[in-house]
C-alpha cells in the first residue's frame, strides 16, 4: 500500500493526473492475485480459512440450545432409507452414509459451520445431481416424514444450513452446470450449486458481471444466495435479488417442481411465485435453478479509502458520493477504527493512511469510461477534501492497490475470527443512527465490566462496519469464548434497540437458527401469522429445514 | 422539430458541438410545456383524451363475453348495504350510490375503461379514505359475499379495473397523501391513490425521480401501478417494481391489514410477502400504501431519434447502445414505420427526419454530468453512423425538442385510438424474433383478406412498437370496429406464436379480463395450480376482482 496515492495535499495544489485506463475490468479479483500484494492474508473466500481455535471441538447446537427439542413427528433414518437413496442417486459420491457405516470424518464438514458455532447430528448427506433427483428425494422424505436441511456452500452466518438433530443434509454441490447465457439480454441460467465466483468468472469472459458480490464468493452457491436473499457489497448499485433474479426453479416438499424459470425481464402473467423462494432459507422448498439478469462488466473500476474524524462526516461523505458519483457509485463501505486496527494486527500490513482515524470508508466507482469516471471521482475528492469532510485518503493506482484496499474491508471477518468467538449482528438502521448502536453497545458492555484487554474479560472488542450505502451495519462483539452472560447482556437489548428505530434485526444474513426467536422485533404478529400460514401450505409436515426461521 | 439537429452529415465532418447543459433535470415534462411545441396533441396523459367514437355507447362486457356468467354465490347489493357504507365512510363524496338513487352519469366513468372496450353494471362506487376504512369495507363485503373491484386511475389495458357485473368498485382516489420522503435514503412512502405524476413532481422538487414512468402518468395511481406491476419506459434503467418497491401495506378480503410497509433496503426477516401483491391485479387484496426507493433525478437527459433500414439494424443499434452508453442508457424504444406514419397523420406534425424508414428508435440517456453524457452519446452516434447501422437521426437540442421527440413515441397510443378500435397485445419475445410477430401477423391478416384502405376491410393497420430494452413489444391491430372474425384470426394464433418462442403473453399490462383465458400459454399447469391455491388461501369467497386474472 506504500505507493497508493495520497491525495490529501496533492488535491490542494493541483488536480491529480489521471491514471492510465487498463481498458479491461479490474474488478475480477482471483485468489492468485493476492500473492502480488503486500498482504499475507489469503484472498477473499473467507469460508475456506481456518480459525485459530480449529483444534477445539465445536459444541453441539443441541447443547448450546437445550430448549430446542427434536420434533417427535419426524421419522428416524433406517437402513432401508439409505438403500433407497443409494439406488436412486447411483454414484457413490452422491451419498455420505453415516447410518450403515462409520463416516464421521466425511460427514463433519456438513454438520457444522465455518464459524464453528453450530454443529448437528446428521448421519446422512445426499448430493443429488438433477432437479428430478431432488424431487424424488424430497417426495420420499415427505412421505416418510424425514426432516431435511438444504445446504449450498455452507457459508451462512446464522446456522441456517447446518442440521440441528439428525436432519438429512441435501447438498447442492453436484448440481453445478451453467445452462445458458444470452449475450443479447445478459440473462444467465445456472444450477443452484454453481459457486458464485465460478459464475462470475464465466460472465467475466463474456464481458458481464454477476450482480451480487460478497466475501464468501469462492465457496457460496448461487442457489444458497437466492435462498438467503444475499445482499453483499454492490446491492447499492445493482439492486436486490428480488429485482435481478428473473426466474427460479424449485422443488416443494411433496416433490412438485415449481418451474418459474423465466428468462424474461417482463412477464406479468400471474402471481410472482418465485419471489417466495428468495429469502425463504430453504423452509418451503429447495431452489434448483436460477435465471438472473447480469449487467455488462464495467470497463473501469476505481476505489478510494478515507479516514474521517466523525460518523457525521461519514454521512456527509456518503451524501456527496450519491450526488456526485451518482450512476457510477458501486460501493460505499463503512469501517470503524477498531475494525481496521484488528485487520492491521491480524495481517501485519501497513495502514493505507499515515494517521489513525475513528472512521474509515471505502468508495468504489464502476463505469464504462475510465476518463469520465476519474473526472467525477476527482471532483468528488476535491470537494470532500476541500470541505474538510474527510481527513485523509488514498486512491488505488493499480489492481494490486485495488485488491489491497478492498482487503482492509473484507479482511475484517477473518481478523475477528482470530480472536475467538464473535457475536454477529447484521442489522439495518436508518442512517442517522446507524453507528450509534455500536457506541451504545460498547458503553453498555463496558459499564457491565465485560470489556477489557486481558483474559479476565470476556469481551475483546466491539466493532462496527458494513454497507453504508444500504443502511446495513455489521455489529460484531469479539469474545475470548462464547459466553452466556455476555449474550444475555446483548440480547434482547440489541433487538429492542433496533425495534425502537424501526430497523431490521437481519438485513442480509437471514434468520436461520440464530435469529428465529427474534423475528417479532422486525415483523408484527400478523406478518408472522401469514408466514406460518404459507409454511403450513407448502410444507404441512414441516420437514423443510426445521428448528430454523419459522 | 425543424431545428432539431440532424447529425447524419455533421458527424461525418466533425464532432458536433456540445449543447449547453441546463444544469437542471429536463426530464420533467409538464402538460403546460406542450403549448410551446409545434405539436397539436395534448400532453402525455393519454387516459384523459377522448377517442373519436366517444359518442357511441360502449358495449357491455357481459354482451361482448356472453360466456362469462355472474357467480351465483355473490350477494346482491341491498339498501341496507348502502346505508352501512354511507355511515361507515361518512363523506357524501365517498359513496356514489346508484342503488337507492339514479346515478347513471356519475357512475359511468367507473363502469368503463378509457379504451371504451369494457363496461360493467356496477351500481355502487366506494371511495374510502384510510386503510382502516378499506379494512372495514372489505370485511363487510367478505362476510356478505359482495364482490368488489379495486380501482385506481382506471388506465389499464386489459379491463382489470372495470366491473363486469354488479361488483362494487373500491376506488383509491381519496387515499392520496404522501406520507414521508427521506432525502438521505431516497425512500418515499405514499398512499395507493397518489397519482404517479404527482408523486414524481413531489420528488422532482427534492432532486429525486419516481423509478417508473409511463404514458398514463397523469391519471394512474401508484397503488394501481404496484398492483399491476407496471413496467413502462425506463425499466431498462431503474428495474422492476419487484426490486424498487421496499414495502407494501395491503388489506386482505377478511379485513386483515398486511403491514409490510418497510422502508429498509435490506430486511431478511421472513418470506417477502409484499411481493405477492405486486402484479396480483387486486385479486388477493387491495394495496393501500407503498414504500419505494427513488433514485436521484438525473442532472442531464438527452434523447436521440433514428431512422433504420431493417430490424436487424435496430438490434445492432441496441447492442451498441448497451455497450457504449452503459450506465447512462435510460430508454431504448422501437417504433415501426407504420406507427410513426399514424402519429404523423394524426397530429399533422412534420417528421423529425427527412426520409421515411421502415424502423425508428428513440435512445435516451440520463446521467449526472452533461459533458460526459454528451461525449458518450457522440461517440455512440459517430460509431453507429459510421458503421451504417442507422440511416439518419436527430438529437434534441432543448426541452421542446426533447418533448417533441418523445411525443413520436408516446403519441402512438392516441393516434391508434383515432382509428376506431385496437386489438392490443403486450408481449415479451426474445430479441432476435421480437419484430417477426408483427410481420407474421400482418401477413396472416392480409392473406385472410382483412387488411385494406377502405371501409370494406375491418383492419386498418398492423403496427409494432415497444420497449426494445426489455424485449417488450406492443403489437397493435387497428380495426374500424371490434370484429369477432378478426379476433378469431388473431387469437389464439398470437398466443401460440409466443408460446413457441417461450415468450410472455403479457409483459407489462397484466391479464385482467382480456387475457385471463390465455395464462396457460405463458404458465404451466403446476404454476396455475399453485396460483389458484394462493387465491383460495387469501380469498376463499372469491370476492376480489372476480372474472379476471385467475
Coordinates of C-alpha atoms in Angstrom, one line a residue, chain B residues 100-402:
Chain B
X100 CA -81.1 3.8 -3.9
X101 CA -80.8 6.7 -6.4
X102 CA -80.4 7.3 -10.1
X103 CA -76.7 8.0 -10.5
X104 CA -76.0 6.6 -14.0
X105 CA -74.0 9.6 -15.2
X106 CA -71.9 9.7 -12.0
X107 CA -71.2 6.0 -12.1
X108 CA -70.5 5.7 -15.8
X109 CA -66.7 6.7 -15.6
X110 CA -66.2 3.9 -13.0
X111 CA -68.0 1.4 -15.1
X112 CA -66.0 1.5 -18.2
X113 CA -62.4 1.9 -19.4
X114 CA -60.7 4.6 -21.4
X115 CA -60.4 2.4 -24.5
X116 CA -64.2 2.0 -24.4
X117 CA -63.7 -1.7 -24.6
X118 CA -65.2 -2.9 -21.3
X119 CA -68.3 -1.8 -19.5
X120 CA -69.8 -3.2 -16.3
X121 CA -73.1 -3.0 -14.4
X122 CA -71.9 -1.6 -11.1
X123 CA -74.4 0.5 -9.1
X124 CA -72.1 1.4 -6.2
X125 CA -68.7 3.0 -6.0
X126 CA -66.9 3.4 -2.7
X127 CA -64.0 5.8 -2.1
X128 CA -62.5 5.0 1.3
X129 CA -60.0 7.5 2.7
X130 CA -58.0 5.3 5.0
X131 CA -56.6 1.8 5.4
X132 CA -59.0 1.3 8.3
X133 CA -62.0 2.2 6.1
X134 CA -60.7 -0.2 3.4
X135 CA -60.4 -2.9 6.0
X136 CA -64.0 -2.4 7.3
X137 CA -65.4 -2.2 3.8
X138 CA -63.7 -5.5 2.7
X139 CA -64.5 -7.3 5.9
X140 CA -68.2 -6.4 5.4
X141 CA -68.1 -7.4 1.7
X142 CA -66.4 -10.6 2.5
X143 CA -69.0 -11.6 5.2
X144 CA -71.8 -10.6 2.9
X145 CA -70.2 -12.2 -0.1
X146 CA -70.4 -8.9 -2.1
X147 CA -67.9 -9.0 -4.9
X148 CA -65.6 -6.0 -5.4
X149 CA -63.3 -4.4 -8.0
X150 CA -60.3 -2.4 -6.7
X151 CA -59.8 0.6 -9.0
X152 CA -57.0 3.2 -9.2
X153 CA -56.8 5.6 -12.1
X154 CA -58.6 3.1 -14.3
X155 CA -56.0 3.4 -17.0
X156 CA -55.4 -0.3 -17.6
X157 CA -55.4 -2.0 -20.9
X158 CA -56.9 -5.4 -20.1
X159 CA -60.1 -4.5 -18.4
X160 CA -58.7 -5.4 -14.9
X161 CA -60.1 -2.4 -13.0
X162 CA -63.6 -2.3 -14.5
X163 CA -66.5 -4.3 -13.1
X164 CA -68.2 -7.0 -15.2
X165 CA -71.5 -7.4 -13.4
X166 CA -72.5 -5.6 -10.3
X167 CA -69.2 -5.8 -8.4
X168 CA -68.7 -2.8 -6.0
X169 CA -66.0 -0.5 -7.2
X170 CA -63.5 0.4 -4.4
X171 CA -61.7 3.4 -5.8
X172 CA -58.4 4.6 -4.2
X173 CA -58.9 8.2 -5.4
X174 CA -59.4 9.7 -1.9
X175 CA -56.4 8.0 -0.4
X176 CA -53.9 10.4 -1.9
X177 CA -51.5 11.5 0.9
X178 CA -47.7 11.5 0.5
X179 CA -46.7 10.4 4.0
X180 CA -42.9 10.8 4.0
X181 CA -39.8 11.2 2.0
X182 CA -36.3 10.6 3.3
X183 CA -33.7 12.6 1.4
X184 CA -30.9 10.5 2.9
X185 CA -32.2 7.2 1.6
X186 CA -34.5 8.3 -1.2
X187 CA -37.4 6.4 0.2
X188 CA -40.9 7.7 -0.5
X189 CA -44.0 6.4 1.5
X190 CA -47.3 7.3 -0.1
X191 CA -51.0 6.3 -0.3
X192 CA -52.1 4.0 -3.1
X193 CA -54.2 6.7 -4.6
X194 CA -51.4 9.2 -5.2
X195 CA -51.2 10.0 -9.0
X196 CA -47.9 8.9 -10.4
X197 CA -47.2 12.3 -11.9
X198 CA -48.0 14.0 -8.6
X199 CA -45.5 11.7 -6.8
X200 CA -42.9 12.4 -9.5
X201 CA -43.4 16.2 -9.3
X202 CA -43.1 16.0 -5.5
X203 CA -39.8 14.1 -5.9
X204 CA -38.6 16.4 -8.6
X205 CA -38.7 19.3 -6.2
X206 CA -36.4 17.3 -3.9
X207 CA -34.0 16.2 -6.6
X208 CA -35.3 12.7 -6.9
X209 CA -37.2 10.6 -9.5
X210 CA -40.0 8.1 -9.3
X211 CA -38.4 4.9 -10.7
X212 CA -41.4 4.3 -13.0
X213 CA -42.7 6.3 -15.9
X214 CA -45.4 5.6 -18.3
X215 CA -47.9 7.3 -20.7
X216 CA -50.7 7.3 -18.3
X217 CA -48.7 9.0 -15.5
X218 CA -51.2 11.9 -15.3
X219 CA -54.0 9.7 -14.3
X220 CA -52.7 6.3 -13.0
X221 CA -52.4 5.7 -9.3
X222 CA -49.2 4.3 -7.7
X223 CA -51.2 1.7 -5.9
X224 CA -52.5 0.5 -9.3
X225 CA -49.0 0.6 -10.7
X226 CA -47.9 -1.7 -7.9
X227 CA -50.9 -4.0 -8.2
X228 CA -50.3 -4.4 -11.9
X229 CA -46.5 -4.4 -11.7
X230 CA -46.3 -1.7 -14.3
X231 CA -43.2 -1.7 -16.4
X232 CA -43.1 1.5 -18.5
X233 CA -40.4 3.5 -20.3
X234 CA -37.4 3.2 -18.0
X235 CA -37.5 -0.3 -16.5
X236 CA -34.3 -0.8 -18.6
X237 CA -32.5 1.6 -16.2
X238 CA -34.3 1.5 -12.9
X239 CA -35.5 -2.1 -12.8
X240 CA -38.8 -3.6 -11.9
X241 CA -41.1 -2.8 -9.1
X242 CA -40.2 -6.1 -7.5
X243 CA -36.8 -4.5 -6.8
X244 CA -37.7 -0.9 -6.2
X245 CA -40.8 -1.3 -4.0
X246 CA -39.5 -1.7 -0.5
X247 CA -42.8 -2.0 1.3
X248 CA -46.5 -2.5 0.7
X249 CA -49.4 -2.1 3.0
X250 CA -52.4 -4.1 1.8
X251 CA -55.8 -5.3 3.1
X252 CA -56.9 -8.9 2.6
X253 CA -60.6 -9.7 1.9
X254 CA -61.2 -10.6 5.6
X255 CA -60.1 -7.1 6.6
X256 CA -56.6 -8.1 7.8
X257 CA -54.1 -5.3 7.3
X258 CA -50.9 -6.6 5.9
X259 CA -48.3 -4.1 7.2
X260 CA -45.3 -4.9 5.1
X261 CA -44.5 -1.2 4.7
X262 CA -40.8 -1.5 5.4
X263 CA -38.6 1.5 4.3
X264 CA -35.4 -0.5 4.5
X265 CA -33.4 -1.5 1.6
X266 CA -32.4 -4.8 3.2
X267 CA -34.7 -6.7 5.5
X268 CA -34.2 -10.5 5.5
X269 CA -36.7 -11.4 8.3
X270 CA -39.1 -13.9 6.7
X271 CA -40.9 -14.5 3.4
X272 CA -41.2 -11.4 1.3
X273 CA -45.0 -11.4 1.4
X274 CA -45.3 -7.9 -0.2
X275 CA -44.1 -9.4 -3.5
X276 CA -47.4 -11.3 -3.8
X277 CA -49.3 -8.1 -4.1
X278 CA -47.0 -6.7 -6.8
X279 CA -48.8 -7.8 -10.0
X280 CA -51.7 -9.6 -8.3
X281 CA -54.1 -7.2 -10.0
X282 CA -56.2 -6.8 -6.9
X283 CA -57.2 -10.5 -6.8
X284 CA -55.9 -11.2 -3.2
X285 CA -56.1 -7.8 -1.6
X286 CA -56.1 -4.1 -2.0
X287 CA -52.8 -2.2 -1.9
X288 CA -53.3 0.8 0.4
X289 CA -49.8 2.2 0.8
X290 CA -46.4 1.9 -1.0
X291 CA -42.9 2.5 0.1
X292 CA -40.5 2.9 -2.8
X293 CA -36.8 3.5 -3.4
X294 CA -36.3 6.6 -5.6
X295 CA -33.0 7.4 -7.5
X296 CA -31.6 10.9 -7.6
X297 CA -33.0 12.8 -10.5
X298 CA -30.5 12.8 -13.4
X299 CA -28.9 16.2 -13.9
X300 CA -28.7 15.7 -17.7
X301 CA -31.0 14.0 -20.0
X302 CA -30.6 13.6 -23.8
X303 CA -32.7 12.0 -26.4
X304 CA -32.0 11.0 -30.0
X305 CA -34.3 9.6 -32.7
X306 CA -33.1 7.4 -35.5
X307 CA -34.3 6.0 -38.8
X308 CA -33.1 2.5 -39.6
X309 CA -33.4 0.3 -42.7
X310 CA -34.0 -3.1 -41.0
X311 CA -34.9 -4.7 -37.7
X312 CA -31.5 -6.3 -37.8
X313 CA -30.0 -2.8 -37.6
X314 CA -32.3 -1.9 -34.7
X315 CA -30.9 -4.9 -32.8
X316 CA -27.3 -3.8 -33.7
X317 CA -28.0 -0.3 -32.5
X318 CA -29.4 -1.6 -29.2
X319 CA -26.3 -3.8 -28.7
X320 CA -24.1 -0.8 -29.3
X321 CA -26.1 1.4 -27.0
X322 CA -25.9 -1.1 -24.2
X323 CA -22.1 -1.3 -24.6
X324 CA -21.3 2.3 -25.2
X325 CA -23.9 4.2 -23.2
X326 CA -24.0 1.5 -20.5
X327 CA -24.8 3.1 -17.1
X328 CA -26.4 6.3 -18.6
X329 CA -28.8 4.5 -21.1
X330 CA -32.3 5.1 -19.7
X331 CA -34.6 4.1 -22.6
X332 CA -34.3 2.3 -25.9
X333 CA -37.7 2.4 -27.7
X334 CA -38.6 0.8 -31.0
X335 CA -41.3 2.2 -33.4
X336 CA -42.1 0.8 -36.8
X337 CA -42.6 3.0 -39.9
X338 CA -46.4 2.4 -39.8
X339 CA -46.7 3.6 -36.2
X340 CA -44.9 6.8 -37.0
X341 CA -47.0 7.4 -40.0
X342 CA -50.0 7.2 -37.8
X343 CA -48.7 9.8 -35.5
X344 CA -47.8 12.0 -38.4
X345 CA -51.3 11.7 -39.9
X346 CA -53.0 12.1 -36.5
X347 CA -51.0 15.2 -35.4
X348 CA -50.1 16.7 -38.7
X349 CA -46.6 17.2 -37.3
X350 CA -43.6 17.2 -39.6
X351 CA -41.5 14.1 -39.4
X352 CA -38.3 14.5 -37.3
X353 CA -36.3 13.1 -40.2
X354 CA -36.3 13.9 -43.9
X355 CA -36.8 10.5 -45.4
X356 CA -39.2 7.7 -44.3
X357 CA -37.8 4.5 -42.8
X358 CA -39.2 1.1 -42.0
X359 CA -37.9 1.4 -38.4
X360 CA -37.3 4.1 -35.9
X361 CA -35.8 4.1 -32.5
X362 CA -35.5 6.5 -29.6
X363 CA -32.5 6.4 -27.4
X364 CA -32.5 8.3 -24.1
X365 CA -29.6 8.9 -21.7
X366 CA -29.8 10.1 -18.1
X367 CA -26.7 11.0 -16.1
X368 CA -25.1 13.2 -13.6
X369 CA -22.6 15.1 -15.9
X370 CA -23.9 16.7 -19.1
X371 CA -20.5 16.9 -20.7
X372 CA -19.6 13.3 -20.0
X373 CA -23.0 12.1 -21.2
X374 CA -22.7 14.1 -24.4
X375 CA -19.3 12.7 -25.1
X376 CA -20.5 9.2 -24.7
X377 CA -23.5 9.9 -26.8
X378 CA -21.4 11.5 -29.6
X379 CA -19.1 8.5 -29.6
X380 CA -22.0 6.2 -29.9
X381 CA -23.6 8.3 -32.7
X382 CA -20.4 8.5 -34.6
X383 CA -20.0 4.8 -34.4
X384 CA -23.5 3.8 -35.4
X385 CA -23.5 6.3 -38.2
X386 CA -20.0 5.3 -39.4
X387 CA -20.9 1.6 -39.4
X388 CA -24.1 2.4 -41.3
X389 CA -26.3 0.9 -38.5
X390 CA -28.6 3.8 -38.6
X391 CA -29.5 5.7 -41.7
X392 CA -30.3 9.1 -40.2
X393 CA -31.0 10.7 -36.8
X394 CA -31.7 13.8 -34.8
X395 CA -30.6 14.8 -31.3
X396 CA -32.8 17.0 -29.2
X397 CA -31.2 20.4 -28.6
X398 CA -33.6 21.7 -26.0
X399 CA -36.5 20.7 -23.9
X400 CA -39.1 21.5 -26.5
X401 CA -37.3 19.2 -28.9
X402 CA -36.9 16.6 -26.2

